[in-house]
Coordinates of C-alpha atoms and ligand atoms in Angstrom, one line a residue:
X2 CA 86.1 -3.1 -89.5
X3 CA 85.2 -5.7 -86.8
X4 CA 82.0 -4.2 -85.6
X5 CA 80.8 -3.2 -89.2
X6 CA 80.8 -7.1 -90.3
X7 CA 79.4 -8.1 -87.0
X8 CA 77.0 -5.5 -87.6
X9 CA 75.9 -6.8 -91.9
X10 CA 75.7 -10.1 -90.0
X11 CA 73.3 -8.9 -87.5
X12 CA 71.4 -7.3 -90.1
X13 CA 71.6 -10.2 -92.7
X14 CA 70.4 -12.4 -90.0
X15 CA 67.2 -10.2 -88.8
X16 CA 66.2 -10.3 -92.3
X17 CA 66.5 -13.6 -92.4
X18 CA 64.4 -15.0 -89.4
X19 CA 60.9 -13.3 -89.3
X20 CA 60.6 -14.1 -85.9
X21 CA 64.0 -11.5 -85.7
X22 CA 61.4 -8.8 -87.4
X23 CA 58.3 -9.3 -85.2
X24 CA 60.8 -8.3 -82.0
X25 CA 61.8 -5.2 -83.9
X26 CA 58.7 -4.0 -85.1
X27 CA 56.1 -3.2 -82.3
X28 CA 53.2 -4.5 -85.2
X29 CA 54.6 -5.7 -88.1
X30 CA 52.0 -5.5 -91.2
X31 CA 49.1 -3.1 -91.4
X32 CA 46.8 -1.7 -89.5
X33 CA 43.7 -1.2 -91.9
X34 CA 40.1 1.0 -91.0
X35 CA 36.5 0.2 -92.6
X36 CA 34.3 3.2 -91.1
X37 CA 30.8 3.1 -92.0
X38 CA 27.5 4.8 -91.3
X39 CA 24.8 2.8 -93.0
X40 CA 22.1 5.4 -92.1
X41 CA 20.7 8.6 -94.4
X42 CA 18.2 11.5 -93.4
X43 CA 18.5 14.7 -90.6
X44 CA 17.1 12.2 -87.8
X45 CA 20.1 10.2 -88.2
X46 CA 22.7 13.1 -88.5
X47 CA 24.4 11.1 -85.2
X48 CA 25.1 8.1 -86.8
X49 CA 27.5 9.8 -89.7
X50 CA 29.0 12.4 -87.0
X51 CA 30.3 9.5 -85.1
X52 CA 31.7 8.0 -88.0
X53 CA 33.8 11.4 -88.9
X54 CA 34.4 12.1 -85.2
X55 CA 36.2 8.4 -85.5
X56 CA 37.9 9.4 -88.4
X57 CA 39.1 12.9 -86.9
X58 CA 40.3 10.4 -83.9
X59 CA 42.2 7.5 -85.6
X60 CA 44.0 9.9 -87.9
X61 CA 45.3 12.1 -85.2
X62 CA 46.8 9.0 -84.0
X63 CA 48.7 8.3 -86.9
X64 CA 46.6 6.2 -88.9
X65 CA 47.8 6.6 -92.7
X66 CA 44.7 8.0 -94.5
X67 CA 45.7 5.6 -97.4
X68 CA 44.6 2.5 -94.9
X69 CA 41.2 4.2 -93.8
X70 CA 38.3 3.2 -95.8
X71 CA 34.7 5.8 -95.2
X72 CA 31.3 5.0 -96.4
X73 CA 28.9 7.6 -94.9
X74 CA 25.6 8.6 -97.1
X75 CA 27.1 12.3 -97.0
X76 CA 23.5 14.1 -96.5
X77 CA 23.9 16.0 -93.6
X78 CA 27.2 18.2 -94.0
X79 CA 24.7 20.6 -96.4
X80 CA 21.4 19.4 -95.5
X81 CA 18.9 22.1 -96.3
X82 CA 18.1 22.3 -91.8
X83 CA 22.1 22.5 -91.2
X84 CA 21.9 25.8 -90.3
X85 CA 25.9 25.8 -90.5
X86 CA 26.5 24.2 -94.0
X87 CA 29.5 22.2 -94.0
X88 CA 30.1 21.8 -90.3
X89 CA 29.1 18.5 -88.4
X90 CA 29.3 18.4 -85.0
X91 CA 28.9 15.3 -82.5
X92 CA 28.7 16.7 -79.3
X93 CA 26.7 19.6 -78.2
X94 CA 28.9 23.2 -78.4
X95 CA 31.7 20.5 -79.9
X96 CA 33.8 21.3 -82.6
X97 CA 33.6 20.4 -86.5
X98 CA 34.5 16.6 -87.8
X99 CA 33.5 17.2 -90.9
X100 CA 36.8 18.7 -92.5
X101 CA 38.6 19.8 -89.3
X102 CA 41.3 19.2 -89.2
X103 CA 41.1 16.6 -92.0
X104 CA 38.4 16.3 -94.6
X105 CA 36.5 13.1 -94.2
X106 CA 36.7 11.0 -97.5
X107 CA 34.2 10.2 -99.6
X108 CA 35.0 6.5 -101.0
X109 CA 31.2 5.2 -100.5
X110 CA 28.3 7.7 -100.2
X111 CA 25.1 7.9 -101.4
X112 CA 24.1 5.0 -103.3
X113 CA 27.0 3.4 -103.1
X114 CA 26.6 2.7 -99.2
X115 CA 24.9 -0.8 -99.4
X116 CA 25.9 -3.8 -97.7
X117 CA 27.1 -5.1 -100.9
X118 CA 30.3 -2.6 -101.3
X119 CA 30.5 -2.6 -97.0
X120 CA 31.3 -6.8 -97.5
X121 CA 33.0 -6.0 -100.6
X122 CA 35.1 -3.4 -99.6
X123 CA 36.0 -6.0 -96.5
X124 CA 37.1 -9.0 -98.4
X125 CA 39.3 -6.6 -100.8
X126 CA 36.9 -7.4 -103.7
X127 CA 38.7 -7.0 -106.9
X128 CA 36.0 -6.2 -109.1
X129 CA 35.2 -3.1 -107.2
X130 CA 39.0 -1.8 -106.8
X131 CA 39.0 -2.4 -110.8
X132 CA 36.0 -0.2 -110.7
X133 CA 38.6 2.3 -109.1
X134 CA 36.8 1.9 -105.7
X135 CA 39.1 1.7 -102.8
X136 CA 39.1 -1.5 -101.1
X137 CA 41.0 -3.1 -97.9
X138 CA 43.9 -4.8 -99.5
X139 CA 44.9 -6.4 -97.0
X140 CA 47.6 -9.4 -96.0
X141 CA 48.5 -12.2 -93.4
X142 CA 50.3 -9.7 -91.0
X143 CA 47.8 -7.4 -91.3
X144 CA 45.3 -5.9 -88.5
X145 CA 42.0 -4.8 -89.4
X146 CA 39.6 -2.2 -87.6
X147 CA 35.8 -1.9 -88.6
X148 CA 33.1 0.5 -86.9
X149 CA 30.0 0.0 -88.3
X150 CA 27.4 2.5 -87.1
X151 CA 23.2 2.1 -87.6
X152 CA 19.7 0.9 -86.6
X153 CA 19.5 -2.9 -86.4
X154 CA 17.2 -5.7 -85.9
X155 CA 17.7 -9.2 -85.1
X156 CA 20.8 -10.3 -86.9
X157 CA 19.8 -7.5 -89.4
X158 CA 21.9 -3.8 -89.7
X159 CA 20.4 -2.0 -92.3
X160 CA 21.2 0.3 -95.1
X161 CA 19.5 3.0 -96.9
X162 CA 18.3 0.9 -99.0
X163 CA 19.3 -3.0 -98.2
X164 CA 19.7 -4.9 -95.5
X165 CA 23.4 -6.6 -93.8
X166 CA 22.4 -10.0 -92.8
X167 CA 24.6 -11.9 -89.7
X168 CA 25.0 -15.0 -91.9
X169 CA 26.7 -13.0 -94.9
X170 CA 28.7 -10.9 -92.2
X171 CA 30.0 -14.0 -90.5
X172 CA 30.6 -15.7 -93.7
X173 CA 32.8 -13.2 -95.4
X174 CA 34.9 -12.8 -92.0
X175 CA 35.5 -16.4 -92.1
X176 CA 36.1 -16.4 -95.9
X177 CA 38.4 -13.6 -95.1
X178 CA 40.3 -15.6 -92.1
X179 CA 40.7 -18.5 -94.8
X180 CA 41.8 -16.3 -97.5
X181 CA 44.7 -14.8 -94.6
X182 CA 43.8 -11.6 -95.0
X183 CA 44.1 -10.5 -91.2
X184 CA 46.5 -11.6 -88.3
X185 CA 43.5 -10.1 -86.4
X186 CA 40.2 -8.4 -86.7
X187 CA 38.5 -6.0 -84.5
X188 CA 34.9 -5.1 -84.9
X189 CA 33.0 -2.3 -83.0
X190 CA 29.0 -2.4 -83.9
X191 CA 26.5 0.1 -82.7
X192 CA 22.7 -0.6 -83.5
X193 CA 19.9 -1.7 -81.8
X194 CA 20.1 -5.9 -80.9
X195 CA 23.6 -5.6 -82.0
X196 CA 24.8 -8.6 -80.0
X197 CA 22.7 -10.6 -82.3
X198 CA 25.1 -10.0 -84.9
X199 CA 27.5 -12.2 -83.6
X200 CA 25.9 -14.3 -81.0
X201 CA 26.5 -18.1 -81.6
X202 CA 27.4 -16.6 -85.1
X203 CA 30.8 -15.9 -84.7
X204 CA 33.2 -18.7 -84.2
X205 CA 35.9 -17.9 -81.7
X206 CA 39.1 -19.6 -83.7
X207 CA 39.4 -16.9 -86.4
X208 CA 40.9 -14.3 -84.9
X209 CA 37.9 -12.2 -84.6
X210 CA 37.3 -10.1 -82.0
X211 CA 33.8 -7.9 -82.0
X212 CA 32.4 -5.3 -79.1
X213 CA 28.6 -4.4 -79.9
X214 CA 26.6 -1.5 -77.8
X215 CA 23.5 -3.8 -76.9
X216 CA 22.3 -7.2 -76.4
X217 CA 20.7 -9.5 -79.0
X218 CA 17.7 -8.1 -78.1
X219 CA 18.2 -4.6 -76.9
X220 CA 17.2 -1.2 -78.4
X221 CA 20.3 1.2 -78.4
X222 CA 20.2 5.1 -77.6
X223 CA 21.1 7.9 -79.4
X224 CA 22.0 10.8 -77.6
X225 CA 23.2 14.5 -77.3
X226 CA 20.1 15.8 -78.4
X227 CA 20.9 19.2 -80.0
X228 CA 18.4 22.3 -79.7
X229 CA 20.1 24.1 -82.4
X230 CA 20.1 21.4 -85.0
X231 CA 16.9 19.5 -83.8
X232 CA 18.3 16.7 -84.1
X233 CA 20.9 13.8 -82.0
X234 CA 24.7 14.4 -82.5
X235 CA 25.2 10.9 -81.9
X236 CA 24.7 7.5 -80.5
X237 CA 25.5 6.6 -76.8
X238 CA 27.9 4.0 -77.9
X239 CA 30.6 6.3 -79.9
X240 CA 30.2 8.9 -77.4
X241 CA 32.0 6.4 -74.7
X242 CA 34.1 4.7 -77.3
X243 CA 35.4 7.8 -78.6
X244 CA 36.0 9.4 -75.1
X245 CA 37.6 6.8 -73.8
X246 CA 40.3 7.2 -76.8
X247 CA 40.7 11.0 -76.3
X248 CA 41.4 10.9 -72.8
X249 CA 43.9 7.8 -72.4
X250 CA 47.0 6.9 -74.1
X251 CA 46.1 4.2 -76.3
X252 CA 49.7 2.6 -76.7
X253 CA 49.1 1.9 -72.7
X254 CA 45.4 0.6 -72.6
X255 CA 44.4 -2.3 -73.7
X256 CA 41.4 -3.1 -75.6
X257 CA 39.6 -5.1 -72.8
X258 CA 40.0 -1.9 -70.6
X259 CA 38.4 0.6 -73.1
X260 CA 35.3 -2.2 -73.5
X261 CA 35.0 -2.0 -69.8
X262 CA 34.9 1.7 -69.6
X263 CA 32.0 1.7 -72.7
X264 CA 30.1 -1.4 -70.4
X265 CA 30.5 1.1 -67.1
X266 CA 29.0 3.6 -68.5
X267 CA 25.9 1.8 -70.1
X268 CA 23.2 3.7 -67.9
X269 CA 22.0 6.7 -67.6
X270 CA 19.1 8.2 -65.9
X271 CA 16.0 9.8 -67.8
X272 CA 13.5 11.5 -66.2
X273 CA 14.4 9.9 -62.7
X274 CA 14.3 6.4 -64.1
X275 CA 17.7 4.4 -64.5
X276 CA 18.1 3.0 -67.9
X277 CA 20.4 0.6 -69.4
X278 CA 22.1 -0.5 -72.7
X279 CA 24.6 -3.3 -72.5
X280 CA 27.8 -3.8 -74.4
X281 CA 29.2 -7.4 -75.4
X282 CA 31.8 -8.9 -76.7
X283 CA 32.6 -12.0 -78.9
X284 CA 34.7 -13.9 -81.0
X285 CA 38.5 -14.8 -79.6
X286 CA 38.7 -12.6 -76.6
X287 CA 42.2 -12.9 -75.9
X288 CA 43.0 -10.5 -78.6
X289 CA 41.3 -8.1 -76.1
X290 CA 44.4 -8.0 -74.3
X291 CA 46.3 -6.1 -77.2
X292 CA 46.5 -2.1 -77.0
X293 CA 44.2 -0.1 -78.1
X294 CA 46.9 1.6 -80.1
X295 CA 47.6 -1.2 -82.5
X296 CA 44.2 -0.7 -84.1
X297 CA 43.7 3.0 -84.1
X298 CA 47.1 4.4 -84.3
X299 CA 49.9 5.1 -81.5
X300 CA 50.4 8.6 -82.2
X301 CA 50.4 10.3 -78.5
X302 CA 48.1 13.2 -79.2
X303 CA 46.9 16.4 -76.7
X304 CA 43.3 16.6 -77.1
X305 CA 42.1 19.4 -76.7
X306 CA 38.6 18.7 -74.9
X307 CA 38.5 18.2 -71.7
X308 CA 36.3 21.2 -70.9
X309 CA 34.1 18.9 -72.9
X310 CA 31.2 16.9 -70.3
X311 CA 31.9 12.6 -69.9
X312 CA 28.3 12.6 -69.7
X313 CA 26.2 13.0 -73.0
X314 CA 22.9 14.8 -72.3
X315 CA 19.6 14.4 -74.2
X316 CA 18.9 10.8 -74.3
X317 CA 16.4 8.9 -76.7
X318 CA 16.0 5.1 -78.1
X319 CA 17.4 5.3 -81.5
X320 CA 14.0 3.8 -83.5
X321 CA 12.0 6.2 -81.5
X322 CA 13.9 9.5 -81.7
X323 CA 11.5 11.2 -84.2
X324 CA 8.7 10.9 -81.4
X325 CA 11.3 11.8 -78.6
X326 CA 12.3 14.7 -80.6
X327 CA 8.7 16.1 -81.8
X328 CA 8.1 15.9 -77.9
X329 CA 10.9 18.2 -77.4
X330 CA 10.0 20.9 -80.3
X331 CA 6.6 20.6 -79.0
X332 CA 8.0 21.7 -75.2
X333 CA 10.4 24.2 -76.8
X334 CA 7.8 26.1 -79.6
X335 CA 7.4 29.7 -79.0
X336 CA 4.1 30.1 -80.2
X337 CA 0.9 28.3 -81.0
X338 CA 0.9 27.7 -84.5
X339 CA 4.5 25.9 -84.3
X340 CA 3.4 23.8 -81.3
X341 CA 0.3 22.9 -83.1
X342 CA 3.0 22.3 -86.3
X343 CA 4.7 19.8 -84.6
X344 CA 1.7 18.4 -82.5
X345 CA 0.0 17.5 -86.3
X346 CA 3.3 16.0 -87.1
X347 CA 3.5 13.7 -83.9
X348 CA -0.2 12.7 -84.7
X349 CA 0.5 11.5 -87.8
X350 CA 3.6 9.9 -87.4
X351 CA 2.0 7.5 -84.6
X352 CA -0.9 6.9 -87.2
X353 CA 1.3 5.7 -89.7
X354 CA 3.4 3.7 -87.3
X355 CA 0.0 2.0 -86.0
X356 CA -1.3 1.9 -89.8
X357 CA 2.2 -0.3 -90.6
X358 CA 1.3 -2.6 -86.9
X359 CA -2.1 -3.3 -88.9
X360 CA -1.1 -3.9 -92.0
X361 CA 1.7 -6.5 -90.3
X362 CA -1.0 -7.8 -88.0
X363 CA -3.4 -8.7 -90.6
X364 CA -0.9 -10.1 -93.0
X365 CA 0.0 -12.7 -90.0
X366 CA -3.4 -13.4 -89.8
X367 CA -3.9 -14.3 -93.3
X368 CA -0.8 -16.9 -92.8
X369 CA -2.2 -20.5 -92.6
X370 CA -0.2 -23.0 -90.2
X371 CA 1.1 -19.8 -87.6
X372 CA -0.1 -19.0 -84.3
X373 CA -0.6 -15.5 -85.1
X374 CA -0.5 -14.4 -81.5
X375 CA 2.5 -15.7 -80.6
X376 CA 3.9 -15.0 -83.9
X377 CA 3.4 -10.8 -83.3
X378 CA 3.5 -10.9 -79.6
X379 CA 5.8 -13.4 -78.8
X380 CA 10.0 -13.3 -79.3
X381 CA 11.0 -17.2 -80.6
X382 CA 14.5 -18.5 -81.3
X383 CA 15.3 -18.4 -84.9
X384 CA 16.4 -21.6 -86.3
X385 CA 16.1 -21.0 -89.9
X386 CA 18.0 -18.2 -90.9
X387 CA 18.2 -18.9 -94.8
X388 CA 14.2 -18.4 -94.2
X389 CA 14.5 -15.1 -92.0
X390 CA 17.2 -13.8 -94.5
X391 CA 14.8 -14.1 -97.7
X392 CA 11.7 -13.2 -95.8
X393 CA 13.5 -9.4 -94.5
X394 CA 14.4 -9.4 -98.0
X395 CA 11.2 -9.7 -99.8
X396 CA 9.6 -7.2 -97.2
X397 CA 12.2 -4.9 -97.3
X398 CA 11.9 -4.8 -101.6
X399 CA 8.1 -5.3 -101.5
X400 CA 7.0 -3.7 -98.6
X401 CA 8.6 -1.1 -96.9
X402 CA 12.4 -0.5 -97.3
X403 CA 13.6 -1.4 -93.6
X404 CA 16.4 1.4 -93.6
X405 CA 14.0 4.2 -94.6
X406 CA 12.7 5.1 -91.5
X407 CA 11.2 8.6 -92.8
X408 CA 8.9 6.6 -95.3
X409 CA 7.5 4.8 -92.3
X410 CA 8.0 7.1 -89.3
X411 CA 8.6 10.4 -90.4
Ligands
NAG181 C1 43.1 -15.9 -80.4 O1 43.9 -14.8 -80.7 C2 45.3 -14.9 -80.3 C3 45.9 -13.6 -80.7 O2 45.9 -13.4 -82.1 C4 45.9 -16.2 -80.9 O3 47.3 -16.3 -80.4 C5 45.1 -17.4 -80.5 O4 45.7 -18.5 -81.1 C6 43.7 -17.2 -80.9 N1 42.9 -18.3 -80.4 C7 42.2 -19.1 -81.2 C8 41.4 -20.2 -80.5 O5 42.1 -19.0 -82.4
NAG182 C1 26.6 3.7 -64.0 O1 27.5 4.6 -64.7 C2 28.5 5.1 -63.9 C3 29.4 6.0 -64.7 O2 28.6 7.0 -65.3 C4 29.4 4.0 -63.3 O3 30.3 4.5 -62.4 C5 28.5 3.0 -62.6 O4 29.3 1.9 -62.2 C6 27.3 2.5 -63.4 N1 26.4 1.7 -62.7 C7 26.0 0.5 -63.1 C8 25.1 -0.2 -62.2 O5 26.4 0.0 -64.1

């Protein structure tokens, strides 16, 4: 009789004091997932593997698929050059992510996946859940995980069709730290100058903590360049993110260990010479220092790939992996006509790419007021970014839309 009251008393009193809970509970709240590939077309068939090969991933360690949120433009699982409808792979001889062994969602695809519904789907916008859109609905003891996945420019990501500005990213996460909708926030971001993203952007006091695969100014690399499926299975990034997490037990490491492991292995060598991209971190670095496991489940899990290489093969910068990959269907083509197919096809991409440096060029040169040298040869600081922001607008709805590569390049 003793024990049982001492025991309602115990019980009563852990209910009572919070503080009681948080001991109890290894992460009290929610851990919720925002997984997005921004980019369309064959040429970008990595950038969407990744983000199913991160899905396959974070549910096997016990992620609840009710707190996983996907936006992916779903145009490669049966792409008319899959030659295995319905299978995606994202390493070379790898197995499906597509559906195995869980189906990828399809909250956001198609025209859906703008930057609009990516913020939206952030901040828990209720307009779009009344739309009966799923959205992170999230609270004060809540954890939240984003991979975001595309080409980039400076403090640009872009999206089929529109572009994701820093200032609006930055914005919403500090609207969203106001509004308590996260104990913490963790950002992975792979795109070309994805640093910029967050450099001097992101403030370091709300509990934001962001990992990006290049410098301000760097291009990123795709990789696993796939003879099969002309095309790359991925970007260089994922690949070290996403072995690092199959091969360790993520209730052990800590976060600041797996960004060490992508940062070590940021080179590679290409045709003897070394190369380099470099990951960065920023925002409030202490929450580095948390497992791994608290943002992408803490399931132990076998994987079942070790025979698998740590090394991805097939290497190219991600804005010029049509001409890197025409190069290699040149190299491989049996027979003259297709090597004189894809030779045409090189040609013309590089004309149109030096007819859109023109066309740029002389439109700088018409500008009054601007050093038109330094303005198309030259990298300044930009200082007014409500200017940049409209200005990559208007060119990306008047001129060329930014995310379509194959209207420019292909
Ligand atoms: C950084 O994050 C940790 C962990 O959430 C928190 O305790 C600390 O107060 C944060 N620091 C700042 C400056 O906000
Ligand atoms: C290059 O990558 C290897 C792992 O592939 C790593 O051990 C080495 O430290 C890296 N070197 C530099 C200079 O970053």
């Amino acid at each position: 009789m003793k024990v049982i009251v001492v025991f309602s008393l115990l019980l009563l009193a852990v209910n009572a004091v919070p503080f009681l809970n948080k001991l109890i509970e290894p992460h009290p709240g929610k851990t919720w997932i925002v997984l997005c590939a921004s980019a369309d077309t064959w040429i970008n068939y990595g950038m969407q593997a990744d983000v199913y090969h991160a899905y396959q991933v974070i549910r096997k360690h016990g992620i609840p698929d009710e707190n996983i949120i996907v936006m992916h433009y779903d145009d490669i699982a049966y792409h008319k050059q899959n030659p295995t409808p319905g299978v995606v792979i994202n390493r070379i001889d790898g197995p499906d992510v597509y559906k195995t062994p869980y189906e990828v969602p399809k909250h956001y695809t198609k025209d859906e996946v703008t930057p609009e519904n990516f913020l939206a789907v952030l901040k828990g916008d209720v307009d779009l859940e009344k739309q009966g859109k799923k959205v992170v609905k999230s609270g004060p003891n809540d954890r939240i995980f984003v991979y975001l996945d595309d080409h980039g420019a400076e403090e640009t990501v872009m999206f089929p069709r529109g572009v994701l500005h820093a200032i609006e990213l930055n914005a919403v996460l500090k609207k969203m730290h106001m509004d308590n909708k996260y104990s913490e926030l963790v950002f992975y971001l792979a795109a070309c100058e994805a640093g910029s993203m967050f450099d001097k952007l992101l403030p370091t006091n709300i509990n934001v903590y962001a990992v990006t695969a290049t410098l301000p100014g760097e291009l990123g690399w795709k990789c696993e360049h796939d003879k099969n499926l002309q095309t790359y299975l991925g970007v260089y990034f994922a690949y070290n993110w996403l072995y690092d997490s199959e091969h360790n037990d993520l209730t052990k490491e800590q976060i600041s260990t797996q960004y060490q492991y992508i940062k070590e292995h940021n080179n590679f060598t290409m045709d003897g010479e070394l190369l380099f991209q470099h990951a960065q971190q920023y925002g409030n670095l202490s929450i580095a220092k948390q497992h791994v496991s608290t943002y992408m489940g803490d399931k132990q899990v076998q994987f079942n790939t070790n025979s698998l290489p740590n090394k991805p093969a097939g290497m190219a910068p991600a804005r010029d992996a049509p001409i890197y990959l025409l190069r290699h269907q040149i190299e491989q083509a049996n027979d003259m006509n297709e090597k004189q197919k894809y030779v045409t096809e090189l040609e013309g991409l590089l004309s149109r790419r030096k007819l859109m440096d023109k066309q740029i060029a002389e439109y700088v040169n018409e500008l009054p007021a601007i050093d038109a040298n330094i303005a198309l040869n030259g990298k300044l600081e930009l200082n007014n970014r409500e200017c940049y922001r409209k200005l990559v607008d208007t060119f990306n709805d008047m001129c060329y839309v930014l995310g379509q590569v194959k209207i420019h390049t292909l």
